[in-house]
Short mmCIF file of C-alpha atoms and ligand atoms in Angstrom, two decimals:
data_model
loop_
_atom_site.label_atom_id
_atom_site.label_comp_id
_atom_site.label_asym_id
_atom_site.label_seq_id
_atom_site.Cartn_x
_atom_site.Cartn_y
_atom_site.Cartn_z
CA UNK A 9 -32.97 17.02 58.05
CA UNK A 10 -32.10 16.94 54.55
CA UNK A 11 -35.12 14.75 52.23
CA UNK A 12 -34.68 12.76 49.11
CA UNK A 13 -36.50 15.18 46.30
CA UNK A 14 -40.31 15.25 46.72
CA UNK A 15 -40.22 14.36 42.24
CA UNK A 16 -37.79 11.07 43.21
CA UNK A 17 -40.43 10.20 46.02
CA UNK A 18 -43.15 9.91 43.73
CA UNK A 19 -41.59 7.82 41.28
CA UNK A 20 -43.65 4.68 41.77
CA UNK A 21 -41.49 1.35 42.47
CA UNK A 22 -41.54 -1.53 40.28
CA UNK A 23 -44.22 -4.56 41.53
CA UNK A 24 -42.58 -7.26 39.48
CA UNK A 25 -39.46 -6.22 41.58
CA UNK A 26 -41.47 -6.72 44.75
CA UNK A 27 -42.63 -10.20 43.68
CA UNK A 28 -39.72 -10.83 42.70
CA UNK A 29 -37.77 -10.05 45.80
CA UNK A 30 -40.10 -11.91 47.91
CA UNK A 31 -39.25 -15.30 45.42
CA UNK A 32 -35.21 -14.66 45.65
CA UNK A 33 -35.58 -15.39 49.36
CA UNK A 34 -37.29 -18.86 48.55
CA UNK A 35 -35.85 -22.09 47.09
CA UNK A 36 -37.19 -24.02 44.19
CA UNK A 37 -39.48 -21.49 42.70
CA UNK A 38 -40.80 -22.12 39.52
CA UNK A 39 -39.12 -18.27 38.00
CA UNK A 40 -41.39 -16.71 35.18
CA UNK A 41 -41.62 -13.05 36.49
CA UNK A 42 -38.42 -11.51 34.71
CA UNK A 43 -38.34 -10.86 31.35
CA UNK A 44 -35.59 -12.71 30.20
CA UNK A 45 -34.40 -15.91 28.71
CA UNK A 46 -33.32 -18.72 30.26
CA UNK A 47 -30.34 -19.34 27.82
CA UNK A 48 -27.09 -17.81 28.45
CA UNK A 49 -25.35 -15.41 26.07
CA UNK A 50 -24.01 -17.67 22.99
CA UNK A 51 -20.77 -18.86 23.53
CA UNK A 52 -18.78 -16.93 20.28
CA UNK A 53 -20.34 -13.75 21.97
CA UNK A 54 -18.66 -14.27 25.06
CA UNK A 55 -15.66 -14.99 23.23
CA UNK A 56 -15.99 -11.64 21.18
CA UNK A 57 -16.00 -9.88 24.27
CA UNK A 58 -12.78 -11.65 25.76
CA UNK A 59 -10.99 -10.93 23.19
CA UNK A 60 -12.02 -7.45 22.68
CA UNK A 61 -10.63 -7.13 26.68
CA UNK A 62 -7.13 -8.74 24.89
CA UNK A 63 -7.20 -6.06 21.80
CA UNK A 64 -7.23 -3.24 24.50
CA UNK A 65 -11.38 -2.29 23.97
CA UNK A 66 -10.87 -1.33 27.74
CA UNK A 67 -11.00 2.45 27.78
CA UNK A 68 -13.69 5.00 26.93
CA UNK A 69 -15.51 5.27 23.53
CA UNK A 70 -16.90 8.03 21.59
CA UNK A 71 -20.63 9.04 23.56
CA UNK A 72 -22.81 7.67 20.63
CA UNK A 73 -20.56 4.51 20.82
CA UNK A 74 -18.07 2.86 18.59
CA UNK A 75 -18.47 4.13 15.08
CA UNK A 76 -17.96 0.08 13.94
CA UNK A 77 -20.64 -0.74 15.96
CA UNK A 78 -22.98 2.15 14.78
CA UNK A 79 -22.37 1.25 11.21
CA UNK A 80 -23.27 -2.41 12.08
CA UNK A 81 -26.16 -1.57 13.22
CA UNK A 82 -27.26 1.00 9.71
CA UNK A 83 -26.03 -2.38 7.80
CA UNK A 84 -28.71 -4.46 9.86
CA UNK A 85 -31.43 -2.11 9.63
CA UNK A 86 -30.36 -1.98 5.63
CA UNK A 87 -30.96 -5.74 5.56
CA UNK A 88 -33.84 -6.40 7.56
CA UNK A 89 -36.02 -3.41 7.07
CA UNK A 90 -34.76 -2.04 3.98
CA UNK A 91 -34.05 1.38 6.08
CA UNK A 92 -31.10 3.59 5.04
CA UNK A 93 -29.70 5.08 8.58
CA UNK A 94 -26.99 7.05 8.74
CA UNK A 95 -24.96 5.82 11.72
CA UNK A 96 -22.46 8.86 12.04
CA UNK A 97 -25.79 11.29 12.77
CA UNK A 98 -29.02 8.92 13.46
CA UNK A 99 -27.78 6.02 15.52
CA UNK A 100 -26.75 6.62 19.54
CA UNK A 101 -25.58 3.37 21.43
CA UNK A 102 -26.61 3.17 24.88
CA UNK A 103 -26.19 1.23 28.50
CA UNK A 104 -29.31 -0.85 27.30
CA UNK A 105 -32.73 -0.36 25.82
CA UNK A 106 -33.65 1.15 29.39
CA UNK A 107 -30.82 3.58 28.87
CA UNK A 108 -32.13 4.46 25.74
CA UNK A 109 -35.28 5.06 26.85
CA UNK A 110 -34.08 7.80 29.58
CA UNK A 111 -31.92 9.38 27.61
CA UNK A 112 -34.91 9.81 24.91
CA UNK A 113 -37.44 10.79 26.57
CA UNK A 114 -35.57 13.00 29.05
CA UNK A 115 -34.66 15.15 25.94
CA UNK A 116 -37.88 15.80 24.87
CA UNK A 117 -39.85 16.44 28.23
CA UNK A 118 -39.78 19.37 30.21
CA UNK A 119 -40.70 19.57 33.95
CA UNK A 120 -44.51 19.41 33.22
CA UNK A 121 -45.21 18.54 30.19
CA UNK A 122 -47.33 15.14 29.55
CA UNK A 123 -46.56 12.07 28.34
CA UNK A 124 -49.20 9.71 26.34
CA UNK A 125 -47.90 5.82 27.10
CA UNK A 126 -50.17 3.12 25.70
CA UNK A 127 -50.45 0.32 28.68
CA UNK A 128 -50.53 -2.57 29.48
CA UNK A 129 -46.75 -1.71 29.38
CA UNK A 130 -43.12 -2.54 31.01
CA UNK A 131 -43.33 0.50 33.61
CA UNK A 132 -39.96 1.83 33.28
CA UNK A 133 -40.81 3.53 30.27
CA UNK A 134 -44.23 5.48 32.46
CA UNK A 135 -41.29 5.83 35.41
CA UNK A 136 -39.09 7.52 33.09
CA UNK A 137 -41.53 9.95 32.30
CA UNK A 138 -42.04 10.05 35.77
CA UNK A 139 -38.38 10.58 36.28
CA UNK A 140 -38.59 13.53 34.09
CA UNK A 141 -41.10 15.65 35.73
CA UNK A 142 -43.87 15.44 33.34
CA UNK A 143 -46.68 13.50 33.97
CA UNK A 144 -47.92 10.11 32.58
CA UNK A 145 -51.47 9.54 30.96
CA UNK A 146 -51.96 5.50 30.38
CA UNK A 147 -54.34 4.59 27.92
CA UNK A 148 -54.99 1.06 27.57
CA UNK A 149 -54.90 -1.12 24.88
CA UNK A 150 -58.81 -2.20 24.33
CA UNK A 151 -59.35 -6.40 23.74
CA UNK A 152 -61.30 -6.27 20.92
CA UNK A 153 -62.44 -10.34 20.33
CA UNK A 154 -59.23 -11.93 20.57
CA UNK A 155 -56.86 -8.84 19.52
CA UNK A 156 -55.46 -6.20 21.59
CA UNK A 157 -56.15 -3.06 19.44
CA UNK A 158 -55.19 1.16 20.00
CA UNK A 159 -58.27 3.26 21.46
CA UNK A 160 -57.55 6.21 19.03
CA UNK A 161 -60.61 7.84 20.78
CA UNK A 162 -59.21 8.19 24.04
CA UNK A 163 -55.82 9.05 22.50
CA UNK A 164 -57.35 12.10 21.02
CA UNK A 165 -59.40 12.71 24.07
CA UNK A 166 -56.08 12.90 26.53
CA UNK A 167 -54.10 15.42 24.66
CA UNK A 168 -53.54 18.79 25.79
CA UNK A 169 -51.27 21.54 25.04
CA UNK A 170 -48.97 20.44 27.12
CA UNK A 171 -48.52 16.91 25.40
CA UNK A 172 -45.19 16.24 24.02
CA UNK A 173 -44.34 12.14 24.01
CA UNK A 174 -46.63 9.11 22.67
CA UNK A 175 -44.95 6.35 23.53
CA UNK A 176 -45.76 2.48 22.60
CA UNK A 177 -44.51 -0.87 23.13
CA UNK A 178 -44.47 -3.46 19.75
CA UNK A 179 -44.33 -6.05 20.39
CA UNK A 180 -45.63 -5.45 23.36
CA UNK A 181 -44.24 -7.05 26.73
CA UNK A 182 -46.80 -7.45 28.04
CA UNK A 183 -49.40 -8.20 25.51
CA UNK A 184 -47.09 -9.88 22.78
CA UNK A 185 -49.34 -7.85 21.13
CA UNK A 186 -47.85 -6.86 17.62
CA UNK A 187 -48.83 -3.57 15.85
CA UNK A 188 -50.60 -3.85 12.61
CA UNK A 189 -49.25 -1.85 8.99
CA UNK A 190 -52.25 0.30 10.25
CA UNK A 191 -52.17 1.02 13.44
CA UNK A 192 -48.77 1.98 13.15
CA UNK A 193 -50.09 4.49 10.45
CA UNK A 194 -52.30 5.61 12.79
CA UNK A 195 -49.87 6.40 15.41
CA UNK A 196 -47.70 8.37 13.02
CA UNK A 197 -50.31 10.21 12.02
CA UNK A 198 -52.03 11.11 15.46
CA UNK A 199 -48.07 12.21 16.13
CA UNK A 200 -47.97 14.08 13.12
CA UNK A 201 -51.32 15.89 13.62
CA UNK A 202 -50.96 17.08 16.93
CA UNK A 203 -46.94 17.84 16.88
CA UNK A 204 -46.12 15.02 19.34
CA UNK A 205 -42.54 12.82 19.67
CA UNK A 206 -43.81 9.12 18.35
CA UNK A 207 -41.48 7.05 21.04
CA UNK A 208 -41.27 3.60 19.44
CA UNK A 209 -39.71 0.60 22.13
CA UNK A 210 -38.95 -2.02 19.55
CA UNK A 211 -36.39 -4.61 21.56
CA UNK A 212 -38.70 -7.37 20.91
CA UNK A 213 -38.55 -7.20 16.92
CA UNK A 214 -36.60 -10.09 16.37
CA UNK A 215 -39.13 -11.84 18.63
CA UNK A 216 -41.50 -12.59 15.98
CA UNK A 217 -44.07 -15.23 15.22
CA UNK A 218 -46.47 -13.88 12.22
CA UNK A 219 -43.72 -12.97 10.11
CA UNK A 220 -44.26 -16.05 7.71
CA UNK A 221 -40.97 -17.76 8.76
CA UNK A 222 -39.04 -16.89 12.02
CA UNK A 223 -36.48 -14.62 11.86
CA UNK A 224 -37.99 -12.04 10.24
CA UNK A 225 -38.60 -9.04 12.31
CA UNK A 226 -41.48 -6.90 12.99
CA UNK A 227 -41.73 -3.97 10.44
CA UNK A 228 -40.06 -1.15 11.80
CA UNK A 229 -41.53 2.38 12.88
CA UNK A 230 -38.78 3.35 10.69
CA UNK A 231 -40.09 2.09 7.16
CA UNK A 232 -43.41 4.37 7.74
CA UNK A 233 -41.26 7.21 8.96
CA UNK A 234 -39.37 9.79 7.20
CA UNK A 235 -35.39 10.69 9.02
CA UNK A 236 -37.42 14.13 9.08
CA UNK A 237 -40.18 12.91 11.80
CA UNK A 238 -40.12 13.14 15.15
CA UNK A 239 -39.44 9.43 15.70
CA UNK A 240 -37.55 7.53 17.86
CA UNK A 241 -36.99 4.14 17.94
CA UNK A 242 -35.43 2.34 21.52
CA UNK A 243 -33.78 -0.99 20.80
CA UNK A 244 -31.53 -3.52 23.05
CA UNK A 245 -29.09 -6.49 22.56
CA UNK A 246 -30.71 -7.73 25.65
CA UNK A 247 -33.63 -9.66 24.01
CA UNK A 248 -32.70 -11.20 20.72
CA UNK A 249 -28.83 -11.96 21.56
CA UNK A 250 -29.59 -13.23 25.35
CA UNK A 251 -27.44 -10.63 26.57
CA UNK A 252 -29.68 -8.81 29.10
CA UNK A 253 -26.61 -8.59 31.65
CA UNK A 254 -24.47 -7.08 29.50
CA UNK A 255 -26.08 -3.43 29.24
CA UNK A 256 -26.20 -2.81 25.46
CA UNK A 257 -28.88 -1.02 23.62
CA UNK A 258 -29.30 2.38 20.76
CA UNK A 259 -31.46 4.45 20.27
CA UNK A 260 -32.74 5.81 16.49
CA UNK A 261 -33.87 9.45 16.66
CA UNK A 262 -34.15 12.39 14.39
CA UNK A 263 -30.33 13.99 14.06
CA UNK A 264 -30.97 16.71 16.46
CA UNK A 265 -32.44 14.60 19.11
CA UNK A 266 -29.99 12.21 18.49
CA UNK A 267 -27.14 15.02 19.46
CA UNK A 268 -28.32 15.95 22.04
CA UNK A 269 -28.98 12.51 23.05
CA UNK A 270 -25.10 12.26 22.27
CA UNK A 271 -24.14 14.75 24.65
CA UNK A 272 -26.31 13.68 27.39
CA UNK A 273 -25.00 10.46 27.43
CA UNK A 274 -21.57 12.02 28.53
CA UNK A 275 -23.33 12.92 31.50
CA UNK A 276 -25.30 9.61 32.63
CA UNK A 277 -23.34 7.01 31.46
CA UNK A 278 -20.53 8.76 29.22
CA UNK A 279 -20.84 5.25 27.09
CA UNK A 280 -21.60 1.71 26.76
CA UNK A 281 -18.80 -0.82 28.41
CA UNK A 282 -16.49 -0.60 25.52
CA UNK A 283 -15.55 -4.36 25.07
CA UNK A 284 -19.95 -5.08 25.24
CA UNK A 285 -19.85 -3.01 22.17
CA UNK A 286 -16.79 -5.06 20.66
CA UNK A 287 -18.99 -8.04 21.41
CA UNK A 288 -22.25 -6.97 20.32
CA UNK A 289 -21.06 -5.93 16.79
CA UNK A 290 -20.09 -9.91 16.45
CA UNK A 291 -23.67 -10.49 17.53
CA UNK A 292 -25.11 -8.45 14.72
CA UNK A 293 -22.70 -10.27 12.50
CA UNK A 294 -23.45 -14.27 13.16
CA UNK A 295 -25.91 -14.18 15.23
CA UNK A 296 -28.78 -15.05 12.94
CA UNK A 297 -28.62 -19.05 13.69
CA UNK A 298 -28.52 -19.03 17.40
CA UNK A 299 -31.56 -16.47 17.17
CA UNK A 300 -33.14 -19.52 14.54
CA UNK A 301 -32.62 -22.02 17.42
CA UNK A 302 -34.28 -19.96 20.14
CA UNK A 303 -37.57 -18.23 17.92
CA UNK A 304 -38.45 -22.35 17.79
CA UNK A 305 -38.36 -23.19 21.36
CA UNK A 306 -39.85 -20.05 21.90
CA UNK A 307 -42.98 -20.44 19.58
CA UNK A 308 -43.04 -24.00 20.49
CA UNK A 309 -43.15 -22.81 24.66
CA UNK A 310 -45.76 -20.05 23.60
CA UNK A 311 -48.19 -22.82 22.23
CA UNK A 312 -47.39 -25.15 24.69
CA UNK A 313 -48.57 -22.61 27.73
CA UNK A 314 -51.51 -21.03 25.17
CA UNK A 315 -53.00 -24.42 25.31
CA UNK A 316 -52.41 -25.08 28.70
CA UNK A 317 -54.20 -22.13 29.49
CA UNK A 318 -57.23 -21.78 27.46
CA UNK A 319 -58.10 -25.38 29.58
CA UNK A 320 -58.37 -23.23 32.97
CA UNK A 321 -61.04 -22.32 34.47
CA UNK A 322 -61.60 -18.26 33.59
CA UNK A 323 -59.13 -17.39 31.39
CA UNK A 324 -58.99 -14.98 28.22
CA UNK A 325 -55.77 -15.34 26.43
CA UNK A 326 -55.13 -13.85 23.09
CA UNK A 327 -52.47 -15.34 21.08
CA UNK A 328 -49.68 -13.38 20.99
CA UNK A 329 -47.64 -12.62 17.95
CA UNK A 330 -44.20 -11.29 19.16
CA UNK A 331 -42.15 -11.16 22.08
CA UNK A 332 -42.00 -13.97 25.19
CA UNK A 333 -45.12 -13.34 27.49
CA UNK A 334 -48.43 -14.70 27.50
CA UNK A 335 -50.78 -12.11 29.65
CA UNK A 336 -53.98 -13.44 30.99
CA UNK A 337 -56.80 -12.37 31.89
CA UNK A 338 -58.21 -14.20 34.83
CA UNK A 339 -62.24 -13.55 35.73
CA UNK A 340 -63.37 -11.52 38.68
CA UNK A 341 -59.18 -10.76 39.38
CA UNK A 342 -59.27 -7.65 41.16
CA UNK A 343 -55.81 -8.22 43.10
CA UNK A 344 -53.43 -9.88 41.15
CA UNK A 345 -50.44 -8.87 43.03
CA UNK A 346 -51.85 -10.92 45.77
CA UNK A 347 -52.85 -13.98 43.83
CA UNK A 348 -49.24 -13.70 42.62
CA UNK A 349 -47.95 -13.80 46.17
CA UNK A 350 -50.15 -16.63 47.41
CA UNK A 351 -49.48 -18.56 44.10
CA UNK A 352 -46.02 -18.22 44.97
CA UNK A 353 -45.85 -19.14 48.45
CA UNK A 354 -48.49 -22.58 47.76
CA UNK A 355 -46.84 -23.06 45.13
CA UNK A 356 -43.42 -21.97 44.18
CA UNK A 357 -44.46 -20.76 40.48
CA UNK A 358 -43.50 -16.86 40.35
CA UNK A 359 -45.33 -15.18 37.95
CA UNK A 360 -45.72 -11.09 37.70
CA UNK A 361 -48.56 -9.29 38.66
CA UNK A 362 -50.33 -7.57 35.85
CA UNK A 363 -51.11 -4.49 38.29
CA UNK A 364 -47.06 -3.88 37.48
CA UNK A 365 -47.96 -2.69 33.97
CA UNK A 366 -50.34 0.05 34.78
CA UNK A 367 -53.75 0.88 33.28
CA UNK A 368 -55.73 -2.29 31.83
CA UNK A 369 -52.86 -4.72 33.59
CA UNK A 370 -55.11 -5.38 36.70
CA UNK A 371 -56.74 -8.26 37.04
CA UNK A 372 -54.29 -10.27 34.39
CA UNK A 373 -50.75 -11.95 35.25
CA UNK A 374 -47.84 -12.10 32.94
CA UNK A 375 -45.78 -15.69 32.42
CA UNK A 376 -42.76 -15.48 30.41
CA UNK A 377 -42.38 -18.45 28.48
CA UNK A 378 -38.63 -18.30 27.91
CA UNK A 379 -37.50 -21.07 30.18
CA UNK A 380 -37.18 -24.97 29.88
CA UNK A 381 -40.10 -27.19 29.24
CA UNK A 382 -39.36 -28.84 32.78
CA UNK A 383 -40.19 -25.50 34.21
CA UNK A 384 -42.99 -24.50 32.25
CA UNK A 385 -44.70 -27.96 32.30
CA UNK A 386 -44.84 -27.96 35.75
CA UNK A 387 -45.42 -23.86 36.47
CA UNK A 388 -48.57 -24.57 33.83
CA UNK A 389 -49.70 -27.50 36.22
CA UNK A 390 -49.52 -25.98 39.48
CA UNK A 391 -51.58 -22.71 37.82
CA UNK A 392 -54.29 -24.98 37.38
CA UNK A 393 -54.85 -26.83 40.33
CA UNK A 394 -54.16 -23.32 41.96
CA UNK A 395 -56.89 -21.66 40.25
CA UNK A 396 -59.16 -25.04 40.41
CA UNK A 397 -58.99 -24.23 44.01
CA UNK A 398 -59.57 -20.97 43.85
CA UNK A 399 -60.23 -18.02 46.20
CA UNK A 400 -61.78 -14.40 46.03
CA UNK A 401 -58.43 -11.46 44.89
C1 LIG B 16 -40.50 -3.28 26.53
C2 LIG B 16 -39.09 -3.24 27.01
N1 LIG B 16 -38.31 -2.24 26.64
C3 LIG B 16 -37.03 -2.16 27.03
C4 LIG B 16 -36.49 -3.11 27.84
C5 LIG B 16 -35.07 -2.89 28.23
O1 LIG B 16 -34.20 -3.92 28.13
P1 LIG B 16 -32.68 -3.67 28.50
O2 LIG B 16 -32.62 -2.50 29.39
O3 LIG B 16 -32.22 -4.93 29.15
O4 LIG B 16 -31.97 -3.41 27.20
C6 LIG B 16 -37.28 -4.17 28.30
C7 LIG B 16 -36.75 -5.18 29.23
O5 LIG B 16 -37.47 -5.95 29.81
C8 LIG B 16 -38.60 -4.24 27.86
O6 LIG B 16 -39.42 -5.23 28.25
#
């Protein structure tokens, strides 16, 4: 009988999925295991995209997507990070930051080559290696006092000739974790040094507390970087515009990888919807007040669950400077995938296991803060008096 590929079969499935699937099939459950916000898409963004369906944005685009869109994007980065992109050559829309992510690293691994991915981490981006035949090396981000920091050591210590791809998360989901001016430094150089692709996933940039005010994002990859490195940057309309079901992302690369990224999109996805583009070109444009609105409820939900925490019994937390997940550590955890599961079921609250996010994620559990007070108030309550009661994971 014919068999699903032996290389699909061992691409590992996602646990926050699992949990996730087992919560859909209660009621009332207290929902903090998906990484997105509560909020809907701003209204004037829906409204771009209706009308884009009325001004005929209903058949197929160019591969990198809409040139207008593209040079929206150049004019953003131009703003914010003071980076000059070309978007005819260095800017590829995809079907999402996930897209993105496939598309990049698929062009730059070969069946067997190895892939460096620094973890705690969203695991698509370790699947994706996965998904390209090469194989995945996690090294985990070290907590050094109450920082997550880069073990450049073991970094060094897992290359081999056959390492092509470093790829990080900042801010990290699911950390929050934020890379410093010098750690980013680092990383390019440690790319640089050993001839490696420097994979940057930066959709949480606009998710930024330590900026001095809110709004400003998380120095780019791209400010270090010269449009001659072997850089790539994955970024998403998901996060910052509350538009995660709308499948809209880009990707930044060098201008060859970036063609060839081109063409391969006519194969997986041929393009972005066309009228999602329409409407996430508006985003870029007057989007900057809603985002205003949202980075305060989400700082102010952050410190609300930070303090919350740091009263349980057995918990590390760091304080986390981007992104919407708080990640702690919870003493002698050595199954948090069941914890999650019997939290859930005692208790309704639905929180993701922190085995989901490879090496260094056991033993933690992530809570995205980007819901209502009235859910987080209570989630934060029922967390205690479930760990006040506590059992051996
Ligand atoms: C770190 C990271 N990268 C990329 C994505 C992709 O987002 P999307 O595919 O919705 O654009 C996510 C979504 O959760 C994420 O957490």
């Amino acid at each position: 009988m014919p068999q699903v590929a032996s290389s699909v079969e061992q691409v590992p499935h996602s646990r926050i999925r699992e949990l996730a699937e087992i919560a859909m099939s209660m009621q009332g459950v207290l929902r903090l295991y998906f990484g997105e916000s509560n909020l809907p898409t701003p209204e004037f963004i829906k409204r771009a995209a209706t009308e884009a369906l009325a001004d005929g944005y209903t058949f197929y685009t160019e591969n990198a997507g809409l040139p207008s869109l593209r040079r929206a994007i150049a004019k953003k980065y131009a703003e914010l990070q003071g980076v000059e992109l070309d978007p005819g050559t260095e800017i590829v829309i995809t079907a999402s930051g996930v897209q993105a992510l496939n598309v990049g690293i698929r062009a730059v691994l070969d069946p067997g080559d190895e892939a460096l991915v620094l973890t705690p981490a969203w695991p698509n981006g370790s699947s994706n290696v996965a998904m390209a035949n090469a194989v995945v090396h996690q090294i985990p981000h070290p907590l050094r006092g109450d920082r997550y920091g880069i073990d450049f050591d073991a970094l060094e210590a897992a290359v081999t000739p056959r390492t092509r791809l470093l790829l990080y998360t900042s801010p990290s989901n699911p950390l929050g974790w934020v890379a410093t001016d010098d750690e980013q430094q680092g990383l390019l150089d440690f790319a640089r040094r050993h001839g490696l692709w420097l994979l940057a996933d930066e959709v949480y940039d606009r998710l930024y507390y330590a900026g001095g005010s809110l709004g400003v994002p998380v120095p780019s990859i791209l400010r270090k970087a010269t449009r001659d490195d072997a850089v790539m940057v994955v970024q998403s309309f998901s996060k910052t515009y509350c538009m995660t079901g709308w499948r809209v992302g880009w990707l930044v690369a060098r201008r060859d990888l970036a063609h060839k990224a081109t063409q391969l999109n006519e194969f997986i996805i041929s393009h972005a919807p066309s009228f999602a583009q329409k409407a996430a070109e508006t985003a870029l444009a007057h989007g900057e007040g809603e985002l205003a609105g949202m980075l305060e409820r989400l700082q102010q939900n952050r410190d609300l669950c930070l303090d919350a925490l740091r009263g349980m019994p057995g918990i590390t937390v760091p304080k986390p400077d981007g992104a919407f997940y708080l990640f702690p550590k919870i003493e002698g955890l050595t199954d948090s995938f069941g914890f999650c599961r019997k939290l859930l079921e005692e208790c309704k609250v639905g929180l993701a296991p922190g085995v989901a996010f490879g090496a260094g994620g056991e033993g933690s559990v992530r809570i995205c803060y980007a819901a209502e007070r009235e859910i987080l108030e209570p989630a934060m309550e029922r967390l205690a008096r479930f760990l006040n009661q506590r059992r051996a994971f």
